[in-house]
Tab-separated table of C-alpha atoms in Angstrom:
chain	number	residue	atom	x	y	z
W	1	MET	CA	0.000	0.000	0.000
W	2	VAL	CA	2.779	2.394	0.873
W	3	ASN	CA	4.549	1.860	-2.429
W	4	GLY	CA	1.288	2.243	-4.306
W	5	THR	CA	0.498	5.403	-2.385
W	6	ILE	CA	3.834	6.967	-3.121
W	7	LYS	CA	3.578	6.076	-6.773
W	8	GLY	CA	-0.015	7.284	-7.026
W	9	TRP	CA	0.797	10.600	-5.391
W	10	GLY	CA	4.015	11.282	-7.217
W	11	ALA	CA	2.574	14.412	-8.745
W	12	LEU	CA	1.869	15.800	-5.318
W	13	VAL	CA	5.399	15.280	-4.060
W	14	VAL	CA	6.574	17.787	-6.639
W	15	LEU	CA	4.023	20.261	-5.352
W	16	VAL	CA	5.330	20.422	-1.791
W	17	PRO	CA	7.924	23.155	-2.508
W	18	ILE	CA	5.202	25.165	-4.233
W	19	LEU	CA	3.106	24.968	-1.090
W	20	THR	CA	5.968	26.257	0.978
W	21	ALA	CA	6.558	29.156	-1.367
W	22	THR	CA	3.039	30.268	-2.166
W	23	ALA	CA	0.310	28.728	-0.067
W	24	ALA	CA	1.746	27.856	3.340
W	25	GLN	CA	0.091	30.879	4.897
W	26	ALA	CA	-3.359	29.549	3.993
W	27	ALA	CA	-3.040	25.772	3.908
W	28	ASN	CA	-1.840	23.733	6.868
W	29	PRO	CA	1.443	21.917	5.981
W	30	LEU	CA	0.650	19.116	8.434
W	31	HIS	CA	-2.544	18.461	6.550
W	32	TRP	CA	-0.524	18.167	3.386
W	33	VAL	CA	1.597	15.484	4.966
W	34	ARG	CA	-1.503	13.601	6.055
W	35	LEU	CA	-2.911	13.848	2.547
W	36	LEU	CA	0.283	12.513	0.995
W	37	GLU	CA	0.703	9.665	3.441
W	38	THR	CA	-2.861	8.438	3.928
W	39	ARG	CA	-5.004	9.787	1.088
W	40	ARG	CA	-7.347	10.901	3.837
W	41	CYS	CA	-7.681	14.501	4.822
W	42	GLU	CA	-11.226	15.053	5.997
W	43	ARG	CA	-11.760	18.566	7.356
W	44	CYS	CA	-8.198	19.502	6.432
W	45	ASN	CA	-7.189	23.080	5.719
W	46	LEU	CA	-5.954	23.190	2.138
W	47	ALA	CA	-7.179	26.671	1.325
W	48	GLU	CA	-5.452	28.274	-1.678
W	49	ALA	CA	-3.319	25.178	-2.161
W	50	ASP	CA	-1.698	24.611	-5.551
W	51	LEU	CA	-3.043	21.245	-6.700
W	52	ARG	CA	-2.834	21.690	-10.429
W	53	GLN	CA	-2.812	18.349	-12.303
W	54	ALA	CA	-2.705	16.566	-8.940
W	55	PHE	CA	-3.598	12.868	-8.746
W	56	LEU	CA	-6.390	12.819	-6.169
W	57	ARG	CA	-8.331	9.785	-7.306
W	58	GLN	CA	-10.450	8.281	-4.491
W	59	ALA	CA	-9.108	10.852	-2.041
W	60	HIS	CA	-11.112	11.419	1.144
W	61	LEU	CA	-11.567	15.179	1.400
W	62	SER	CA	-15.031	15.446	2.905
W	63	GLY	CA	-15.453	18.660	4.882
W	64	ALA	CA	-12.029	19.890	3.757
W	65	ASN	CA	-11.309	23.575	3.325
W	66	LEU	CA	-10.273	23.915	-0.307
W	67	ARG	CA	-11.398	27.483	-0.632
W	68	GLY	CA	-9.527	29.209	-3.450
W	69	ALA	CA	-7.496	26.074	-4.181
W	70	ASP	CA	-6.104	25.579	-7.676
W	71	LEU	CA	-7.352	22.191	-8.881
W	72	ASN	CA	-7.066	22.912	-12.581
W	73	GLY	CA	-6.704	19.576	-14.386
W	74	ALA	CA	-6.683	17.578	-11.146
W	75	ASP	CA	-7.794	13.919	-11.204
W	76	LEU	CA	-10.584	13.694	-8.635
W	77	GLN	CA	-12.281	10.597	-9.969
W	78	ASN	CA	-14.302	8.831	-7.265
W	79	ALA	CA	-13.037	11.321	-4.685
W	80	PHE	CA	-15.070	12.026	-1.565
W	81	LEU	CA	-15.745	15.760	-1.264
W	82	LEU	CA	-18.956	15.731	0.735
W	83	GLY	CA	-19.492	19.108	2.399
W	84	ALA	CA	-16.107	20.370	1.199
W	85	ASP	CA	-15.583	24.111	0.922
W	86	LEU	CA	-14.612	24.742	-2.695
W	87	ARG	CA	-15.672	28.363	-2.865
W	88	GLY	CA	-13.587	30.215	-5.421
W	89	ALA	CA	-11.657	27.063	-6.293
W	90	ASP	CA	-10.353	26.538	-9.817
W	91	LEU	CA	-11.794	23.245	-11.075
W	92	ARG	CA	-11.339	23.884	-14.754
W	93	ASN	CA	-10.542	20.674	-16.649
W	94	ALA	CA	-10.692	18.706	-13.397
W	95	ASN	CA	-11.947	15.116	-13.666
W	96	LEU	CA	-14.868	14.749	-11.269
W	97	ASP	CA	-16.282	11.551	-12.730
W	98	GLY	CA	-17.735	9.443	-9.938
W	99	ALA	CA	-16.800	12.025	-7.304
W	100	ASN	CA	-19.194	12.750	-4.460
W	101	LEU	CA	-19.652	16.508	-3.980
W	102	MET	CA	-23.008	16.461	-2.252
W	103	GLY	CA	-23.260	19.379	0.145
W	104	ALA	CA	-20.042	20.882	-1.199
W	105	ARG	CA	-19.873	24.666	-1.450
W	106	LEU	CA	-18.918	25.724	-4.955
W	107	ASP	CA	-19.809	29.397	-4.907
W	108	ASN	CA	-17.680	31.297	-7.428
W	109	ALA	CA	-15.822	28.095	-8.369
W	110	ARG	CA	-14.508	27.904	-11.930
W	111	LEU	CA	-16.015	24.854	-13.601
W	112	HIS	CA	-15.203	25.272	-17.281
W	113	ALA	CA	-14.568	21.893	-18.968
W	114	ALA	CA	-14.756	20.017	-15.659
W	115	VAL	CA	-15.639	16.354	-16.292
W	116	MET	CA	-18.924	15.382	-14.638
W	117	GLY	CA	-20.229	11.959	-15.603
W	118	ASP	CA	-23.518	10.338	-14.693
W	119	ARG	CA	-21.868	8.915	-11.584
W	120	THR	CA	-20.808	12.328	-10.307
W	121	LEU	CA	-22.902	13.255	-7.271
W	122	ILE	CA	-23.320	17.022	-7.259
W	123	ALA	CA	-26.138	19.523	-6.796
W	124	PRO	CA	-28.005	20.200	-10.078
W	125	ARG	CA	-27.085	23.872	-9.775
W	126	TRP	CA	-23.376	23.210	-10.200
W	127	ARG	CA	-23.889	20.771	-13.040
W	128	LEU	CA	-25.907	23.482	-14.816
W	129	VAL	CA	-23.146	26.021	-14.219
W	130	ARG	CA	-20.571	23.637	-15.663
W	131	ASP	CA	-22.734	23.126	-18.761
W	132	LEU	CA	-23.284	26.868	-19.262
W	133	VAL	CA	-19.635	27.866	-19.000
W	134	THR	CA	-18.490	24.916	-21.121
W	135	ASP	CA	-21.167	24.426	-23.778
W	136	GLY	CA	-23.135	27.686	-23.696
W	137	VAL	CA	-26.849	28.205	-23.169
W	138	GLY	CA	-28.110	26.288	-26.173
W	139	ASP	CA	-31.819	25.481	-25.838
W	140	ARG	CA	-31.822	25.555	-22.043
W	141	ASP	CA	-34.693	27.344	-20.312
W	142	LEU	CA	-33.105	29.569	-17.666
W	143	ARG	CA	-36.276	31.194	-16.385
W	144	GLN	CA	-36.364	30.769	-12.594
W	145	ALA	CA	-33.032	28.938	-12.829
W	146	ASP	CA	-31.085	28.449	-9.607
W	147	LEU	CA	-27.659	29.917	-10.299
W	148	GLN	CA	-26.956	31.321	-6.866
W	149	GLY	CA	-23.244	31.852	-6.338
W	150	ALA	CA	-22.421	30.680	-9.868
W	151	ASN	CA	-19.224	31.788	-11.570
W	152	LEU	CA	-20.381	32.891	-15.019
W	153	ASP	CA	-17.536	35.252	-15.821
W	154	GLY	CA	-17.448	36.106	-19.512
W	155	VAL	CA	-20.364	33.816	-20.384
W	156	ASP	CA	-22.403	34.705	-23.470
W	157	LEU	CA	-25.977	35.272	-22.271
W	158	ARG	CA	-27.033	37.693	-24.974
W	159	GLY	CA	-30.785	37.688	-25.513
W	160	VAL	CA	-31.312	34.982	-22.877
W	161	ASP	CA	-34.455	34.995	-20.730
W	162	LEU	CA	-33.427	34.822	-17.051
W	163	THR	CA	-36.731	36.035	-15.648
W	164	GLU	CA	-36.955	35.335	-11.891
W	165	ALA	CA	-33.623	33.502	-11.963
W	166	ASN	CA	-31.693	33.289	-8.704
W	167	LEU	CA	-28.259	34.785	-9.320
W	168	ALA	CA	-27.651	36.063	-5.810
W	169	GLY	CA	-23.932	36.289	-5.138
W	170	ALA	CA	-23.144	35.127	-8.666
W	171	THR	CA	-20.092	36.358	-10.550
W	172	LEU	CA	-20.871	37.676	-14.018
W	173	GLU	CA	-17.809	39.794	-14.636
W	174	ALA	CA	-17.437	40.787	-18.296
W	175	ALA	CA	-20.487	38.646	-19.075
W	176	LEU	CA	-22.404	39.352	-22.280
W	177	LEU	CA	-25.970	40.169	-21.239
W	178	SER	CA	-27.085	42.613	-23.913
W	179	ASP	CA	-30.775	42.289	-24.834
W	180	SER	CA	-31.237	39.727	-22.054
W	181	THR	CA	-34.205	39.588	-19.691
W	182	LEU	CA	-33.461	39.684	-15.961
W	183	ALA	CA	-36.848	40.937	-14.834
W	184	GLN	CA	-37.574	40.037	-11.200
W	185	ALA	CA	-34.276	38.159	-10.996
W	186	ASN	CA	-32.350	38.000	-7.728
W	187	LEU	CA	-28.892	39.476	-8.272
W	188	ALA	CA	-28.249	40.620	-4.724
W	189	GLU	CA	-24.507	40.917	-4.056
W	190	ALA	CA	-23.745	39.679	-7.571
W	191	SER	CA	-20.656	40.956	-9.383
W	192	LEU	CA	-21.297	42.355	-12.864
W	193	PHE	CA	-18.052	44.273	-13.201
W	194	LEU	CA	-17.493	45.272	-16.845
W	195	SER	CA	-20.560	43.300	-17.931
W	196	ASP	CA	-22.460	44.243	-21.087
W	197	LEU	CA	-26.087	44.944	-20.146
W	198	ARG	CA	-27.049	47.133	-23.066
W	199	ARG	CA	-30.803	47.155	-23.707
W	200	ALA	CA	-31.332	44.506	-21.027
W	201	GLN	CA	-34.675	44.203	-19.228
W	202	VAL	CA	-33.859	44.282	-15.514
W	203	SER	CA	-37.090	45.723	-14.146
W	204	GLN	CA	-38.150	44.761	-10.611
W	205	ALA	CA	-34.914	42.849	-10.067
W	206	ASN	CA	-32.980	42.706	-6.806
W	207	LEU	CA	-29.494	44.159	-7.267
W	208	SER	CA	-28.949	45.302	-3.710
W	209	GLN	CA	-25.235	45.477	-2.843
W	210	ALA	CA	-24.391	44.224	-6.325
W	211	SER	CA	-21.332	45.477	-8.194
W	212	LEU	CA	-21.957	46.988	-11.621
W	213	ARG	CA	-18.763	48.997	-11.626
W	214	ALA	CA	-17.869	50.066	-15.168
W	215	ALA	CA	-20.754	47.966	-16.521
W	216	ASP	CA	-22.445	49.035	-19.755
W	217	GLY	CA	-26.170	49.445	-19.119
W	218	ARG	CA	-27.006	51.940	-21.842
W	219	ARG	CA	-30.703	51.986	-22.779
W	220	SER	CA	-31.418	49.219	-20.259
W	221	ASP	CA	-34.576	49.039	-18.174
W	222	PHE	CA	-33.853	49.091	-14.422
W	223	SER	CA	-37.246	50.529	-13.491
W	224	ASP	CA	-38.606	49.653	-10.054
W	225	THR	CA	-35.370	47.798	-9.281
W	226	ASP	CA	-33.625	47.477	-5.916
W	227	LEU	CA	-30.130	48.913	-6.393
W	228	SER	CA	-29.634	49.962	-2.798
W	229	GLN	CA	-25.952	50.065	-1.809
W	230	ALA	CA	-24.997	48.878	-5.292
W	231	ASP	CA	-21.652	49.899	-6.785
W	232	LEU	CA	-22.320	51.649	-10.101
W	233	ALA	CA	-19.184	53.756	-10.184
W	234	LEU	CA	-17.989	54.473	-13.733
W	235	ALA	CA	-21.024	52.644	-15.137
W	236	TYR	CA	-22.450	53.630	-18.520
W	237	LEU	CA	-26.167	54.231	-18.021
W	238	ASP	CA	-26.952	56.727	-20.764
W	239	GLN	CA	-30.653	56.649	-21.695
W	240	ALA	CA	-31.254	53.935	-19.083
W	241	SER	CA	-34.607	53.727	-17.318
W	242	LEU	CA	-34.211	53.839	-13.531
W	243	ASN	CA	-37.559	55.348	-12.614
W	244	HIS	CA	-38.993	54.314	-9.235
W	245	SER	CA	-35.769	52.435	-8.464
W	246	ASP	CA	-34.163	52.265	-5.032
W	247	LEU	CA	-30.646	53.678	-5.330
W	248	SER	CA	-30.276	54.629	-1.703
W	249	ARG	CA	-26.626	54.645	-0.610
W	250	ALA	CA	-25.581	53.481	-4.081
W	251	ASN	CA	-22.208	54.523	-5.477
W	252	LEU	CA	-22.701	56.279	-8.824
W	253	SER	CA	-19.547	58.354	-8.743
W	254	ARG	CA	-18.343	59.301	-12.229
W	255	ALA	CA	-21.189	57.303	-13.772
W	256	GLU	CA	-22.538	58.313	-17.177
W	257	LEU	CA	-26.286	58.985	-16.889
W	258	THR	CA	-26.937	61.301	-19.819
W	259	GLY	CA	-30.646	61.336	-20.571
W	260	ALA	CA	-31.347	58.664	-17.948
W	261	ASP	CA	-34.850	58.359	-16.505
W	262	LEU	CA	-34.638	58.647	-12.697
W	263	ARG	CA	-38.138	59.918	-12.034
W	264	GLN	CA	-39.421	59.152	-8.536
W	265	SER	CA	-36.221	57.234	-7.778
W	266	ASN	CA	-34.800	56.999	-4.267
W	267	LEU	CA	-31.258	58.385	-4.217
W	268	THR	CA	-31.063	59.012	-0.489
W	269	ASP	CA	-27.412	59.253	0.620
W	270	ALA	CA	-26.258	58.089	-2.823
W	271	ASN	CA	-22.862	59.125	-4.188
W	272	LEU	CA	-23.102	60.978	-7.519
W	273	PHE	CA	-19.741	62.711	-7.231
W	274	VAL	CA	-18.764	64.105	-10.658
W	275	ALA	CA	-21.489	61.988	-12.295
W	276	ASN	CA	-22.799	63.072	-15.694
W	277	LEU	CA	-26.572	63.615	-15.488
W	278	HIS	CA	-26.907	65.919	-18.477
W	279	ASN	CA	-30.566	66.040	-19.581
W	280	ALA	CA	-31.492	63.371	-17.022
W	281	GLN	CA	-35.073	63.121	-15.767
W	282	LEU	CA	-35.196	63.422	-11.962
W	283	GLU	CA	-38.726	64.713	-11.379
W	284	GLY	CA	-39.871	63.898	-7.876
W	285	ALA	CA	-36.658	62.030	-7.062
W	286	ASN	CA	-35.532	61.755	-3.446
W	287	LEU	CA	-32.048	63.257	-3.259
W	288	GLN	CA	-31.844	63.767	0.490
W	289	GLY	CA	-28.234	63.646	1.615
W	290	THR	CA	-27.056	62.824	-1.908
W	291	ARG	CA	-23.491	63.727	-2.873
W	292	LEU	CA	-23.671	65.813	-6.045
W	293	GLU	CA	-20.363	67.657	-5.838
W	294	GLY	CA	-19.093	68.446	-9.313
W	295	ALA	CA	-21.992	66.620	-10.959
W	296	GLU	CA	-23.132	67.635	-14.438
W	297	LEU	CA	-26.868	68.378	-14.255
W	298	SER	CA	-27.207	70.823	-17.099
W	299	GLY	CA	-30.552	70.428	-18.805
W	300	ALA	CA	-31.708	67.957	-16.158
W	301	ASN	CA	-35.281	67.972	-14.898
W	302	LEU	CA	-35.340	68.096	-11.091
W	303	SER	CA	-38.811	69.538	-10.668
W	304	LEU	CA	-40.334	68.647	-7.295
W	305	ALA	CA	-37.197	66.685	-6.367
W	306	ASP	CA	-36.220	66.572	-2.687
W	307	LEU	CA	-32.717	67.996	-2.313
W	308	GLN	CA	-32.690	68.436	1.447
W	309	SER	CA	-29.216	67.957	2.948
W	310	SER	CA	-27.768	67.129	-0.470
W	311	HIS	CA	-24.215	68.246	-1.259
W	312	LEU	CA	-24.204	70.654	-4.206
W	313	ALA	CA	-20.760	72.259	-4.233
W	314	GLY	CA	-19.558	72.809	-7.789
W	315	VAL	CA	-22.662	71.260	-9.332
W	316	ARG	CA	-23.511	72.418	-12.866
W	317	LEU	CA	-27.201	73.181	-13.347
W	318	GLN	CA	-27.333	75.277	-16.501
W	319	ASP	CA	-30.773	75.152	-18.146
W	320	ALA	CA	-31.951	72.607	-15.594
W	321	ASP	CA	-35.544	72.440	-14.348
W	322	LEU	CA	-35.681	72.922	-10.573
W	323	SER	CA	-39.228	74.206	-10.395
W	324	GLY	CA	-40.944	73.599	-7.092
W	325	VAL	CA	-37.748	72.339	-5.460
W	326	ASN	CA	-36.963	72.889	-1.789
W	327	LEU	CA	-33.506	74.448	-1.511
W	328	ARG	CA	-34.117	76.309	1.710
W	329	ARG	CA	-30.893	77.404	3.427
W	330	ARG	CA	-28.790	75.463	0.916
W	331	ASP	CA	-25.254	76.533	0.047
W	332	LEU	CA	-25.154	77.279	-3.684
W	333	HIS	CA	-22.508	79.965	-3.676
W	334	GLY	CA	-20.770	80.279	-7.022
W	335	ALA	CA	-23.114	77.740	-8.636
W	336	ASP	CA	-23.863	77.995	-12.352
W	337	LEU	CA	-27.654	78.218	-12.565
W	338	SER	CA	-27.828	80.180	-15.788
W	339	GLY	CA	-31.045	79.566	-17.687
W	340	THR	CA	-32.318	77.335	-14.891
W	341	ASN	CA	-36.020	77.079	-14.113
W	342	LEU	CA	-36.402	77.731	-10.376
W	343	SER	CA	-39.980	78.964	-10.505
W	344	GLN	CA	-42.069	78.345	-7.390
W	345	SER	CA	-39.001	76.937	-5.610
W	346	ASP	CA	-38.055	77.614	-2.009
W	347	LEU	CA	-34.647	79.277	-1.781
W	348	SER	CA	-35.316	81.106	1.447
W	349	GLY	CA	-32.129	81.640	3.410
W	350	ALA	CA	-30.060	80.033	0.637
W	351	ASN	CA	-26.507	81.163	-0.032
W	352	LEU	CA	-26.318	82.187	-3.695
W	353	ALA	CA	-23.430	84.610	-3.338
W	354	GLY	CA	-21.553	84.910	-6.616
W	355	ALA	CA	-23.911	82.455	-8.324
W	356	ASN	CA	-24.648	82.760	-12.028
W	357	LEU	CA	-28.419	83.057	-12.477
W	358	ALA	CA	-28.377	84.876	-15.798
W	359	GLY	CA	-31.591	84.254	-17.701
W	360	ALA	CA	-32.959	82.077	-14.896
W	361	ASN	CA	-36.678	81.707	-14.219
W	362	LEU	CA	-37.347	82.668	-10.593
W	363	GLU	CA	-40.995	83.568	-10.958
W	364	GLY	CA	-42.905	83.094	-7.724
W	365	THR	CA	-39.761	81.822	-6.017
W	366	ASN	CA	-39.198	82.304	-2.308
W	367	LEU	CA	-35.864	84.119	-1.936
W	368	SER	CA	-36.569	85.707	1.409
W	369	ARG	CA	-33.395	86.218	3.451
W	370	ALA	CA	-31.349	84.664	0.634
W	371	ASN	CA	-27.785	85.840	0.105
W	372	LEU	CA	-27.416	86.975	-3.519
W	373	GLN	CA	-24.456	89.260	-2.990
W	374	GLY	CA	-22.423	89.612	-6.173
W	375	ALA	CA	-24.689	87.182	-8.031
W	376	ASN	CA	-25.397	87.554	-11.739
W	377	LEU	CA	-29.148	87.849	-12.422
W	378	GLU	CA	-28.891	89.572	-15.774
W	379	GLY	CA	-32.064	89.004	-17.788
W	380	ALA	CA	-33.551	86.807	-15.062
W	381	SER	CA	-37.297	86.768	-14.450
W	382	LEU	CA	-38.245	87.235	-10.785
W	383	GLN	CA	-41.836	88.288	-11.300
W	384	GLY	CA	-43.853	87.738	-8.153
W	385	ALA	CA	-40.813	86.483	-6.233
W	386	ASP	CA	-40.384	87.015	-2.503
W	387	LEU	CA	-37.132	88.885	-1.817
W	388	GLN	CA	-37.952	90.131	1.650
W	389	GLY	CA	-34.790	90.599	3.684
W	390	ALA	CA	-32.616	89.323	0.822
W	391	ASN	CA	-29.036	90.523	0.395
W	392	LEU	CA	-28.522	91.785	-3.176
W	393	GLN	CA	-25.464	93.935	-2.612
W	394	GLN	CA	-23.474	94.464	-5.822
W	395	THR	CA	-25.790	92.045	-7.619
W	396	ASN	CA	-26.129	92.347	-11.391
W	397	LEU	CA	-29.836	92.659	-12.263
W	398	LEU	CA	-29.357	94.227	-15.674
W	399	GLY	CA	-32.608	93.895	-17.640
W	400	ALA	CA	-34.151	91.589	-15.040
W	401	ASN	CA	-37.899	91.426	-14.421
W	402	LEU	CA	-38.776	92.217	-10.789
W	403	ALA	CA	-42.404	93.147	-11.386
W	404	MET	CA	-44.706	92.460	-8.434
W	405	THR	CA	-41.831	91.303	-6.228
W	406	GLN	CA	-41.809	91.744	-2.473
W	407	LEU	CA	-38.713	93.756	-1.587
W	408	GLN	CA	-39.335	94.682	2.020
W	409	ARG	CA	-36.045	95.085	3.926
W	410	ALA	CA	-34.059	93.885	0.888
W	411	ASN	CA	-30.549	95.305	0.467
W	412	PHE	CA	-29.698	96.512	-3.076
W	413	THR	CA	-26.598	98.494	-2.129
W	414	ARG	CA	-24.522	99.170	-5.282
W	415	ALA	CA	-26.634	96.700	-7.266
W	416	ASN	CA	-27.050	97.160	-11.018
W	417	LEU	CA	-30.767	97.607	-11.765
W	418	TYR	CA	-30.354	99.267	-15.139
W	419	GLY	CA	-33.270	98.385	-17.430
W	420	THR	CA	-34.911	96.357	-14.672
W	421	ASN	CA	-38.702	96.103	-14.509
W	422	LEU	CA	-39.770	97.333	-11.052
W	423	GLN	CA	-43.472	97.755	-11.712
W	424	ARG	CA	-45.841	97.129	-8.795
W	425	ILE	CA	-43.070	96.171	-6.392
W	426	THR	CA	-43.617	96.230	-2.644
W	427	VAL	CA	-40.959	98.158	-0.745
W	428	LEU	CA	-40.548	98.901	2.940
W	429	ASN	CA	-37.197	99.826	4.456
W	430	THR	CA	-35.620	98.672	1.189
W	431	ASN	CA	-32.016	99.827	0.740
W	432	PHE	CA	-31.081	101.114	-2.744
W	433	CYS	CA	-27.966	102.981	-1.577
W	434	GLU	CA	-25.690	103.758	-4.574
W	435	ALA	CA	-27.627	101.299	-6.731
W	436	ILE	CA	-27.876	101.929	-10.482
W	437	MET	CA	-31.601	102.392	-11.010
W	438	PRO	CA	-33.584	101.328	-14.135
W	439	ASP	CA	-33.167	104.780	-15.724
W	440	GLY	CA	-29.407	104.793	-15.142
W	441	ARG	CA	-29.300	107.239	-12.236
W	442	ILE	CA	-27.429	106.437	-9.040
W	443	HIS	CA	-29.725	106.194	-6.053
W	444	ALA	CA	-28.738	108.405	-3.142
W	445	CYS	CA	-27.920	106.952	0.233
W	446	PRO	CA	-29.957	107.882	3.300
C-alpha cells in the first residue's frame, strides 16, 4: 500500500515546494503530509493550495477547506468531497467523474470543462453552471433557474431569458448580457463588473449590494429595481430607465447617466460625485443627503425633487428644471444656474453669493433672506418672487424682471438695476444705496 500510495501521489510530491513558497500561509502543511501519506484529509485546511494536475483519485476530502485552491486539471475521480468548501476554487478541466460533492460549497468556483459523468454526485445547480460555461446556453430554459453563487464570468448570455432567476452572489464579470431579460431576478450581491447589459430588461430585479462597476447598461430598463448600496461607479447608463428604483446609498460616482430616466427614484445618501446627469429626468426624485459635488446636471429635470441635505458644491445646473424644489438654506454659492427654471421653488435663506443666475426663471420663487451678494441675475425673471430681507449687494440685475416682487427690507446696495422692470413692487425699508436704477441714475444713500 505504501509503495502504491507513493507512486499514485508522485505528482503531489513535486508540489510540496510550491506549497511552501506560495500557499503555506493559507493551507496547513501538516494536513498536506496527512494527505500525501494516507489519502485521507477530511476537514483539512488546504485553502489556496496549488493542486494543479494533482492525482487525487479516491481521495477522502469530505469537509475539507479547499477554498480558493487551484485544482485545474486535477484527477478527482471517485473522490469524496462531501461538504467540502470549494468556494472560489479553480476546477477547470478537473476530472470529477464518480466524485461525491453532495453538500459541497462551490460558490464562485470555476467549472469550465470540468468532467462530470452520470456517476458524479453534485447539486443540479453546479452541473448546470458547468454546462453553461463549457457548452453555452443552447436550448436551455433559464427562467427561474437556480444559479446562486455561480461563476459565469465572460459567459455569453445575450438575448437569454433569465426572468426570476436566482443569481444572488453570482459572478458575471465581463459577461455578455445585452438584450437579455433579468426581470424580477435576484442578483443581490452579484458581481457584474465590466458586464455588457445594453438594452437589457432588468425591471423589478434585486441588485442590492451588487457590483456593476464600469458595466455598460445603456438603454437598459432598471425601473422599479432594488439597487440599494450597489456599486455603479464608472457605469455607462446613458438613456437607461431607472424610474422608481431604489438607489439609496448606491455609489454612482463618475457614472454616465446622460438622458437617464430617474423619475421618482430613491437616491437618499447616494454618491453621484462628478457623475454626468446631463438632460437626465429626476422629477420627484428623493435626493436627500445625496453627494452631487461636481456633478453635471445641465438640462436635467429636477422639478419637485427633494434635495434636502444634499451636497451641491460645484454642481452644474445650466438650463436645468428645478421648479418647485426645496432648496431652503442650501449653500449654492458660485453655482452655475444660468437659464435654470427655479420657478415656485423655495430658496429662502439660501446662499447664492456669486452664483450665475443669468436668464434664470425665478418667478414666484421664495428668496426671502437669501444671500445673492455679487450674483449675476442679468435678464432673469423674478416676477412675483419674494425677496424680503434678501441681500442683493453688488448684484447684477441688468434687464431683469422684478415686477410684483416683495422687496421689504431687501438690500440693493450698489446693485445694477439698469433696465430692470420694477413695476408694482412692494418696498418697505428697502435699501437702494448707490444702486444703479432702471433709468441709469445712481440712487442716493440715506
